[in-house]
Short mmCIF file of C-alpha atoms in Angstrom, two decimals:
data_model
loop_
_atom_site.label_atom_id
_atom_site.label_comp_id
_atom_site.label_asym_id
_atom_site.label_seq_id
_atom_site.Cartn_x
_atom_site.Cartn_y
_atom_site.Cartn_z
CA MET D 232 24.33 17.86 9.56
CA SER D 233 20.58 17.58 10.07
CA GLU D 234 18.14 16.91 7.25
CA ALA D 235 16.57 20.36 7.62
CA SER D 236 19.95 22.07 7.21
CA GLN D 237 20.61 20.17 3.97
CA GLY D 238 18.16 22.46 2.19
CA GLY D 239 15.53 21.65 -0.36
CA VAL D 240 11.79 21.97 -0.03
CA LEU D 241 11.33 18.70 1.86
CA GLY D 242 14.18 19.54 4.25
CA ARG D 243 12.30 22.62 5.45
CA LEU D 244 9.05 20.78 6.15
CA PRO D 245 8.26 19.51 9.65
CA VAL D 246 9.13 15.86 10.25
CA ILE D 247 5.46 14.86 10.59
CA VAL D 248 4.64 16.33 7.17
CA ARG D 249 7.64 14.57 5.57
CA ALA D 250 6.55 11.31 7.22
CA ILE D 251 3.01 11.64 5.85
CA ILE D 252 4.23 12.46 2.33
CA GLY D 253 6.75 9.61 2.40
CA GLY D 254 4.18 7.16 3.76
CA LEU D 255 1.65 8.09 1.10
CA LEU D 256 4.21 7.69 -1.66
CA VAL D 257 5.50 4.36 -0.37
CA GLY D 258 1.99 3.01 0.20
CA MET D 259 0.07 4.41 -2.74
CA ILE D 260 2.53 3.55 -5.50
CA PRO D 261 2.36 -0.24 -5.08
CA ALA D 262 -1.34 -0.12 -4.22
CA ASN D 263 -2.27 1.56 -7.50
CA VAL D 264 0.01 -0.33 -9.89
CA TRP D 265 -2.67 -3.06 -9.98
CA LEU D 266 -5.08 -0.62 -11.64
CA VAL D 267 -2.47 0.33 -14.23
CA PHE D 268 -1.99 -3.32 -15.15
CA LEU D 269 -5.73 -3.95 -15.42
CA LEU D 270 -7.15 -0.75 -16.86
CA VAL D 271 -4.31 0.95 -18.72
CA LEU D 272 -2.31 -2.01 -20.01
CA LYS D 273 -5.48 -4.15 -20.33
CA LEU D 274 -3.77 -7.28 -18.98
CA PRO D 275 -5.94 -10.30 -18.18
CA VAL D 276 -6.52 -10.77 -14.44
CA LEU D 277 -4.09 -13.64 -13.93
CA GLN D 278 -1.34 -11.84 -15.86
CA ALA D 279 -2.03 -8.67 -13.86
CA VAL D 280 -1.68 -10.67 -10.62
CA ALA D 281 1.65 -12.08 -11.77
CA ALA D 282 2.86 -8.64 -12.90
CA GLU D 283 1.80 -7.10 -9.56
CA LEU D 284 3.71 -9.77 -7.62
CA VAL D 285 6.84 -9.21 -9.70
CA PHE D 286 6.47 -5.45 -9.23
CA LEU D 287 6.08 -5.81 -5.45
CA VAL D 288 9.20 -7.97 -5.17
CA ILE D 289 11.20 -5.41 -7.17
CA TYR D 290 9.66 -2.52 -5.18
CA VAL D 291 10.59 -4.05 -1.83
CA TRP D 292 14.11 -4.80 -3.12
CA TRP D 293 14.43 -1.16 -4.24
CA ALA D 294 13.02 0.23 -0.98
CA ARG D 295 15.53 -1.88 0.99
CA GLY D 296 18.36 -0.05 -0.76
CA GLY D 297 18.81 -1.92 -4.04
CA GLY D 298 19.07 -0.28 -7.42
CA PRO D 299 19.40 3.35 -8.46
CA PRO D 300 19.86 6.07 -7.39
CA SER D 301 22.89 5.15 -5.32
CA SER D 302 22.87 8.58 -3.65
CA PHE D 303 19.72 7.57 -1.72
CA LYS D 304 20.67 3.93 -1.09
CA GLU D 305 21.59 4.38 2.58
CA LYS D 306 18.61 6.63 3.26
CA ARG D 307 16.24 4.03 1.76
CA ARG D 308 17.88 1.27 3.84
CA ASP D 309 17.50 3.40 6.97
CA TYR D 310 13.87 4.31 6.24
CA PHE D 311 12.98 0.69 5.42
CA ARG D 312 14.52 -0.35 8.75
CA VAL D 313 16.80 -2.99 7.22
CA ARG D 314 17.91 -4.80 10.35
CA ALA D 315 16.97 -7.91 12.25
CA LEU D 316 14.13 -7.57 14.72
CA SER D 317 14.28 -9.09 18.17
CA GLY D 318 11.64 -11.55 19.33
CA VAL D 319 10.10 -8.88 21.55
CA GLN D 320 9.85 -6.45 18.61
CA CYS D 321 8.21 -9.12 16.45
CA PHE D 322 5.77 -9.98 19.24
CA TRP D 323 4.70 -6.36 19.75
CA GLY D 324 4.54 -5.81 16.00
CA VAL D 325 2.07 -8.70 15.65
CA ILE D 326 0.07 -7.37 18.62
CA ALA D 327 -0.03 -3.91 17.01
CA ALA D 328 -1.10 -5.32 13.61
CA VAL D 329 -3.88 -7.46 15.10
CA SER D 330 -5.06 -4.53 17.25
CA PHE D 331 -5.14 -2.25 14.22
CA ALA D 332 -7.10 -4.78 12.16
CA ALA D 333 -9.56 -5.36 15.01
CA THR D 334 -10.05 -1.60 15.42
CA VAL D 335 -10.74 -1.09 11.70
CA HIS D 336 -13.20 -4.00 11.57
CA ALA D 337 -14.95 -2.84 14.75
CA ALA D 338 -15.28 0.64 13.27
CA ILE D 339 -16.85 -0.80 10.12
CA VAL D 340 -19.32 -2.82 12.21
CA LEU D 341 -20.23 0.26 14.26
CA LEU D 342 -20.57 2.39 11.14
CA PHE D 343 -23.19 0.08 9.67
CA ARG D 344 -24.97 -0.19 13.02
CA PHE D 345 -25.41 3.59 13.06
CA GLU D 346 -26.01 4.01 9.33
CA PRO D 347 -27.82 1.36 7.27
CA TYR D 348 -25.72 -0.32 4.62
CA PRO D 349 -26.78 0.99 1.16
CA ALA D 350 -26.66 -2.39 -0.61
CA THR D 351 -28.71 -1.33 -3.65
CA ALA D 352 -26.71 1.86 -4.20
CA PHE D 353 -23.49 -0.07 -3.67
CA HIS D 354 -24.22 -2.46 -6.56
CA GLN D 355 -25.40 0.20 -9.01
CA GLY D 356 -23.01 1.02 -11.77
CA TYR D 357 -20.50 -1.78 -11.23
CA GLU D 358 -18.78 -2.45 -14.52
CA MET D 359 -17.11 -5.84 -14.29
CA SER D 360 -16.94 -6.74 -17.96
CA TYR D 361 -13.15 -6.41 -17.93
CA ILE D 362 -12.96 -9.53 -15.70
CA PRO D 363 -12.78 -12.47 -18.10
CA THR D 364 -14.81 -15.20 -16.36
CA ARG D 365 -18.01 -15.29 -14.38
CA GLN D 366 -16.32 -17.11 -11.48
CA LEU D 367 -13.81 -14.26 -11.01
CA GLN D 368 -16.55 -11.61 -11.14
CA TYR D 369 -18.12 -12.77 -7.87
#
């Protein structure tokens, strides 16, 4: 039985839309927990770092198929691609990651070649008083 025939709102969406929604959820949840630790829970920076690391370990464990709900355990394992990669796959994965990073950095360089960097506007309004020491603020 295909995913689309299983019903539900997500099952009726095109695969590309489901992939974008899933990618945003998987990526944005761990990326924004840091802000919750710092701004909502008001943890000191070093405690927030430790809490974020613990959260990320638990999050990866959960995404690999651990923990509840057990009804989605196999689907999470499949989506997380829990299997050993061959040497060729690792090689091309590293090539893809380096190429992506180089592309992003080249785009940033080109952006500020075409448009001057607004250094004064960038520094206006920075509130860094929540960072406890002067060394960590810079």
